[in-house]
């Protein structure tokens, strides 16, 4: 079947630079599979290795994975991180601080700008931006991400809106609340003149984007541009076991390498594109 521009997909991976296991998987999935895009954690333990690998893969488009929760910071500012420079894991508490605390907002602005500067210093071309755990849905995080991004040539930002029907889920009260914040984010994106996707897949099946799931998802993708994002790794290290227990990172890598998944995109007329094609 000929690919139709009415259904398009950006196939991406988050957490580039988190660990060597993640970097190895992203390289394999790009060289031998369908992965075209990755989002870099500039303060990740293996960020330097990720940057070196990316420079050997000119067709891999790399963006910034802004960290404002559950990860290492660049500046280690005590107003928003612990004694080791790590952001906390409590999304509600952080959200309240980022909204109401002037000290936290000021530190967050500086930190996000520093992450964009670190990406620029890598020598990589900025393809897009998003945030770890979709924290850019928080209006403060989203605003600072967009403002700093515009200073560094940002063109596209992820909208994490996953419709329930293609993943055979019910539309819940939580989904309806999430749509409100997605609307706020999309308003910020449009106002800034940036690009975004229509749909996003990887939320409900986060850590479980396995071959069976993806082979079933592709024919059900809606009209428009979908981002399908993954968390691949060749194995789980200690950090993954702590922060992502139960994730099937090796299964997600298998999906990206599966010839049947690649064939499904062709069979069902879903064009694989990049952010620059929007």
Short mmCIF file of C-alpha atoms in Angstrom, two decimals:
data_model
loop_
_atom_site.label_atom_id
_atom_site.label_comp_id
_atom_site.label_asym_id
_atom_site.label_seq_id
_atom_site.Cartn_x
_atom_site.Cartn_y
_atom_site.Cartn_z
CA UNK A 1 0.00 0.00 0.00
CA UNK A 2 1.31 3.46 -0.83
CA UNK A 3 1.99 5.74 2.13
CA UNK A 4 -0.65 8.41 2.60
CA UNK A 5 0.20 11.88 3.95
CA UNK A 6 -3.09 11.80 5.88
CA UNK A 7 -1.53 9.50 8.49
CA UNK A 8 2.04 10.24 9.52
CA UNK A 9 4.20 9.12 12.42
CA UNK A 10 7.34 10.37 14.17
CA UNK A 11 9.08 7.38 15.78
CA UNK A 12 11.14 8.59 18.73
CA UNK A 13 12.96 7.53 21.88
CA UNK A 14 13.28 9.36 25.19
CA UNK A 15 16.09 9.32 27.78
CA UNK A 16 19.05 9.41 25.34
CA UNK A 17 22.07 9.88 27.60
CA UNK A 18 20.53 8.30 30.69
CA UNK A 19 22.79 5.25 30.49
CA UNK A 20 24.99 3.27 28.11
CA UNK A 21 22.24 0.66 27.86
CA UNK A 22 19.80 3.30 26.57
CA UNK A 23 22.37 4.75 24.17
CA UNK A 24 23.21 1.32 22.76
CA UNK A 25 19.54 0.58 22.18
CA UNK A 26 18.92 3.92 20.46
CA UNK A 27 21.89 3.36 18.15
CA UNK A 28 20.71 -0.16 17.28
CA UNK A 29 17.12 1.00 16.74
CA UNK A 30 18.25 3.79 14.41
CA UNK A 31 20.84 1.85 12.42
CA UNK A 32 18.85 -1.37 12.11
CA UNK A 33 15.25 -0.38 12.85
CA UNK A 34 12.69 2.38 12.44
CA UNK A 35 13.86 4.93 15.03
CA UNK A 36 14.44 8.37 13.52
CA UNK A 37 14.41 10.69 16.54
CA UNK A 38 15.81 10.80 20.08
CA UNK A 39 15.52 13.20 23.02
CA UNK A 40 18.72 13.91 24.95
CA UNK A 41 19.09 14.26 28.74
CA UNK A 42 22.04 16.66 28.79
CA UNK A 43 22.89 15.94 32.45
CA UNK A 44 22.46 12.18 32.13
CA UNK A 45 25.28 9.90 33.26
CA UNK A 46 25.94 8.88 29.65
CA UNK A 47 25.19 12.19 27.91
CA UNK A 48 28.74 12.48 26.53
CA UNK A 49 28.52 9.00 25.05
CA UNK A 50 25.11 9.82 23.54
CA UNK A 51 26.50 12.94 21.89
CA UNK A 52 29.45 11.03 20.44
CA UNK A 53 27.15 8.34 19.05
CA UNK A 54 24.75 10.92 17.60
CA UNK A 55 27.57 12.54 15.68
CA UNK A 56 28.21 9.24 13.90
CA UNK A 57 24.51 9.03 12.90
CA UNK A 58 23.75 12.17 10.88
CA UNK A 59 20.23 10.99 10.05
CA UNK A 60 19.27 10.63 13.73
CA UNK A 61 17.40 13.78 14.72
CA UNK A 62 18.12 14.78 18.31
CA UNK A 63 16.15 17.11 20.56
CA UNK A 64 16.31 18.18 24.19
CA UNK A 65 14.59 16.12 26.88
CA UNK A 66 14.20 18.81 29.54
CA UNK A 67 14.49 17.39 33.07
CA UNK A 68 12.52 19.10 35.83
CA UNK A 69 11.58 15.98 37.80
CA UNK A 70 13.19 12.66 38.76
CA UNK A 71 16.60 13.29 37.23
CA UNK A 72 19.92 15.09 37.45
CA UNK A 73 20.09 18.84 36.98
CA UNK A 74 22.78 20.92 35.27
CA UNK A 75 23.08 23.72 37.84
CA UNK A 76 22.36 21.86 41.12
CA UNK A 77 20.28 24.77 42.45
CA UNK A 78 19.09 24.09 46.03
CA UNK A 79 15.73 25.80 45.47
CA UNK A 80 14.66 22.96 43.17
CA UNK A 81 17.07 20.04 43.76
CA UNK A 82 18.49 18.00 46.63
CA UNK A 83 22.07 17.94 47.90
CA UNK A 84 23.15 15.78 44.97
CA UNK A 85 21.55 18.04 42.37
CA UNK A 86 18.60 15.72 41.74
CA UNK A 87 15.03 16.81 41.17
CA UNK A 88 12.42 15.16 43.39
CA UNK A 89 9.89 12.53 42.32
CA UNK A 90 6.72 14.05 43.79
CA UNK A 91 5.00 15.59 40.76
CA UNK A 92 2.29 17.35 42.79
CA UNK A 93 4.75 18.94 45.22
CA UNK A 94 7.04 20.10 42.43
CA UNK A 95 4.09 21.42 40.45
CA UNK A 96 2.93 23.54 43.37
CA UNK A 97 6.44 24.90 43.97
CA UNK A 98 6.99 25.72 40.29
CA UNK A 99 3.72 27.64 40.26
CA UNK A 100 3.70 29.44 43.60
CA UNK A 101 7.32 29.81 44.75
CA UNK A 102 9.23 32.76 43.25
CA UNK A 103 12.53 31.14 44.29
CA UNK A 104 11.62 27.86 42.60
CA UNK A 105 10.41 29.61 39.44
CA UNK A 106 13.59 31.65 39.17
CA UNK A 107 15.77 28.57 39.68
CA UNK A 108 13.70 26.57 37.20
CA UNK A 109 14.08 29.25 34.53
CA UNK A 110 17.85 29.27 35.02
CA UNK A 111 18.02 25.47 34.97
CA UNK A 112 16.02 25.06 31.76
CA UNK A 113 18.10 27.75 30.04
CA UNK A 114 21.23 25.92 31.19
CA UNK A 115 19.96 22.67 29.69
CA UNK A 116 19.41 24.39 26.34
CA UNK A 117 22.91 25.91 26.54
CA UNK A 118 24.37 22.49 27.29
CA UNK A 119 22.59 21.07 24.25
CA UNK A 120 23.94 23.91 22.10
CA UNK A 121 27.46 23.24 23.41
CA UNK A 122 27.18 19.63 22.24
CA UNK A 123 27.36 20.76 18.62
CA UNK A 124 24.19 18.87 17.75
CA UNK A 125 21.37 20.53 15.82
CA UNK A 126 18.29 21.08 18.00
CA UNK A 127 15.45 19.14 16.33
CA UNK A 128 12.69 19.49 18.96
CA UNK A 129 12.08 19.61 22.72
CA UNK A 130 9.92 17.87 25.28
CA UNK A 131 10.16 17.22 29.01
CA UNK A 132 10.82 14.18 31.16
CA UNK A 133 7.54 12.80 32.54
CA UNK A 134 5.76 15.36 30.30
CA UNK A 135 6.44 18.07 32.88
CA UNK A 136 6.08 20.71 30.16
CA UNK A 137 2.33 20.24 30.62
CA UNK A 138 2.87 22.36 33.73
CA UNK A 139 2.33 25.91 32.40
CA UNK A 140 5.44 27.27 34.11
CA UNK A 141 7.70 24.52 32.79
CA UNK A 142 6.11 24.79 29.35
CA UNK A 143 6.60 28.56 29.25
CA UNK A 144 10.25 28.41 30.27
CA UNK A 145 10.92 25.53 27.85
CA UNK A 146 9.42 27.53 24.97
CA UNK A 147 11.06 30.83 25.92
CA UNK A 148 14.53 29.30 26.27
CA UNK A 149 13.98 27.12 23.24
CA UNK A 150 13.17 30.07 21.01
CA UNK A 151 16.53 31.58 21.94
CA UNK A 152 18.20 28.39 20.69
CA UNK A 153 16.35 27.83 17.43
CA UNK A 154 13.60 25.55 18.70
CA UNK A 155 11.04 24.63 16.02
CA UNK A 156 8.86 21.88 17.52
CA UNK A 157 7.49 20.73 20.89
CA UNK A 158 5.70 17.50 21.80
CA UNK A 159 1.99 17.55 22.69
CA UNK A 160 1.41 14.40 24.80
CA UNK A 161 -2.22 13.86 23.77
CA UNK A 162 -3.04 10.15 23.45
CA UNK A 163 -6.60 9.42 22.26
CA UNK A 164 -8.06 6.38 24.03
CA UNK A 165 -9.58 4.51 21.06
CA UNK A 166 -6.39 3.36 19.25
CA UNK A 167 -5.01 1.89 22.48
CA UNK A 168 -8.38 0.32 23.33
CA UNK A 169 -8.82 2.35 26.52
CA UNK A 170 -11.74 4.13 28.11
CA UNK A 171 -11.93 7.92 28.23
CA UNK A 172 -11.52 8.68 31.93
CA UNK A 173 -11.90 11.74 34.14
CA UNK A 174 -8.11 11.87 34.25
CA UNK A 175 -8.00 11.97 30.45
CA UNK A 176 -10.39 14.90 30.39
CA UNK A 177 -8.29 16.78 32.97
CA UNK A 178 -5.16 16.03 30.97
CA UNK A 179 -6.78 17.45 27.84
CA UNK A 180 -7.21 20.77 29.64
CA UNK A 181 -3.48 21.05 30.31
CA UNK A 182 -2.67 19.86 26.79
CA UNK A 183 -4.87 22.69 25.54
CA UNK A 184 -2.88 25.16 27.63
CA UNK A 185 0.40 23.78 26.26
CA UNK A 186 -0.83 23.87 22.67
CA UNK A 187 -1.89 27.49 23.12
CA UNK A 188 1.63 28.29 24.31
CA UNK A 189 3.13 26.42 21.35
CA UNK A 190 0.89 28.10 18.77
CA UNK A 191 1.45 31.55 20.28
CA UNK A 192 5.20 31.03 19.93
CA UNK A 193 4.84 29.96 16.29
CA UNK A 194 6.18 26.47 16.94
CA UNK A 195 5.14 23.12 15.48
CA UNK A 196 3.55 20.24 17.35
CA UNK A 197 2.03 16.83 16.74
CA UNK A 198 -1.68 15.98 16.68
CA UNK A 199 -1.47 12.76 18.70
CA UNK A 200 1.05 11.00 20.91
CA UNK A 201 1.33 7.30 21.77
CA UNK A 202 3.36 5.83 24.59
CA UNK A 203 1.55 7.13 27.68
CA UNK A 204 -0.75 4.24 28.63
CA UNK A 205 1.74 1.62 27.46
CA UNK A 206 4.78 3.43 28.83
CA UNK A 207 7.47 0.83 29.31
CA UNK A 208 5.41 -1.71 27.41
CA UNK A 209 5.61 -0.51 23.79
CA UNK A 210 6.33 -4.07 22.70
CA UNK A 211 6.06 -5.62 19.21
CA UNK A 212 2.51 -6.92 19.72
CA UNK A 213 1.30 -3.55 20.95
CA UNK A 214 2.88 -1.63 18.08
CA UNK A 215 1.79 -4.05 15.36
CA UNK A 216 -1.76 -3.58 16.65
CA UNK A 217 -1.46 0.18 17.03
CA UNK A 218 -0.23 1.09 13.55
CA UNK A 219 -3.44 0.19 11.66
CA UNK A 220 -5.49 2.14 14.24
CA UNK A 221 -3.49 5.37 14.08
CA UNK A 222 -5.79 8.36 13.53
CA UNK A 223 -5.56 10.86 10.70
CA UNK A 224 -2.88 13.47 11.29
CA UNK A 225 0.62 13.32 12.76
CA UNK A 226 1.26 10.94 15.64
CA UNK A 227 4.42 10.79 17.69
CA UNK A 228 5.09 7.23 18.86
CA UNK A 229 7.72 7.33 21.58
CA UNK A 230 9.68 4.56 23.26
CA UNK A 231 12.05 3.93 26.17
CA UNK A 232 14.39 1.31 24.69
CA UNK A 233 17.42 -0.16 26.43
CA UNK A 234 19.57 -3.23 25.94
CA UNK A 235 19.15 -4.05 29.66
CA UNK A 236 17.92 -2.49 32.90
CA UNK A 237 20.60 -0.90 35.04
CA UNK A 238 20.22 -0.04 38.73
CA UNK A 239 18.72 3.40 38.00
CA UNK A 240 16.07 1.94 35.72
CA UNK A 241 15.17 -0.68 38.27
CA UNK A 242 14.71 2.10 40.83
CA UNK A 243 12.78 4.59 38.72
CA UNK A 244 11.16 2.36 36.11
CA UNK A 245 10.36 -0.96 37.79
CA UNK A 246 8.49 -3.32 35.53
CA UNK A 247 9.42 -1.50 32.32
CA UNK A 248 10.14 -3.77 29.36
CA UNK A 249 12.93 -1.72 27.80
CA UNK A 250 14.30 -4.70 25.89
CA UNK A 251 10.82 -5.39 24.53
CA UNK A 252 10.56 -1.78 23.38
CA UNK A 253 13.88 -2.16 21.56
CA UNK A 254 12.53 -5.35 19.98
CA UNK A 255 9.53 -3.41 18.64
CA UNK A 256 11.78 -0.84 17.01
CA UNK A 257 13.79 -3.62 15.35
CA UNK A 258 10.83 -5.84 14.38
CA UNK A 259 10.52 -6.25 10.57
CA UNK A 260 6.78 -6.83 11.00
CA UNK A 261 6.40 -3.43 12.67
CA UNK A 262 8.25 -1.76 9.80
CA UNK A 263 6.08 -3.63 7.32
CA UNK A 264 2.92 -2.51 9.13
CA UNK A 265 3.72 1.15 8.47
CA UNK A 266 3.99 0.40 4.76
CA UNK A 267 0.97 -1.88 4.62
CA UNK A 268 -1.35 0.58 6.33
CA UNK A 269 -0.08 3.67 4.56
CA UNK A 270 1.50 5.46 7.52
CA UNK A 271 4.38 7.68 6.41
CA UNK A 272 7.31 7.90 8.83
CA UNK A 273 8.46 11.51 9.09
CA UNK A 274 10.42 13.89 11.32
CA UNK A 275 9.54 17.09 13.18
CA UNK A 276 10.96 19.18 10.34
CA UNK A 277 8.33 17.69 8.02
CA UNK A 278 5.42 19.20 9.95
#
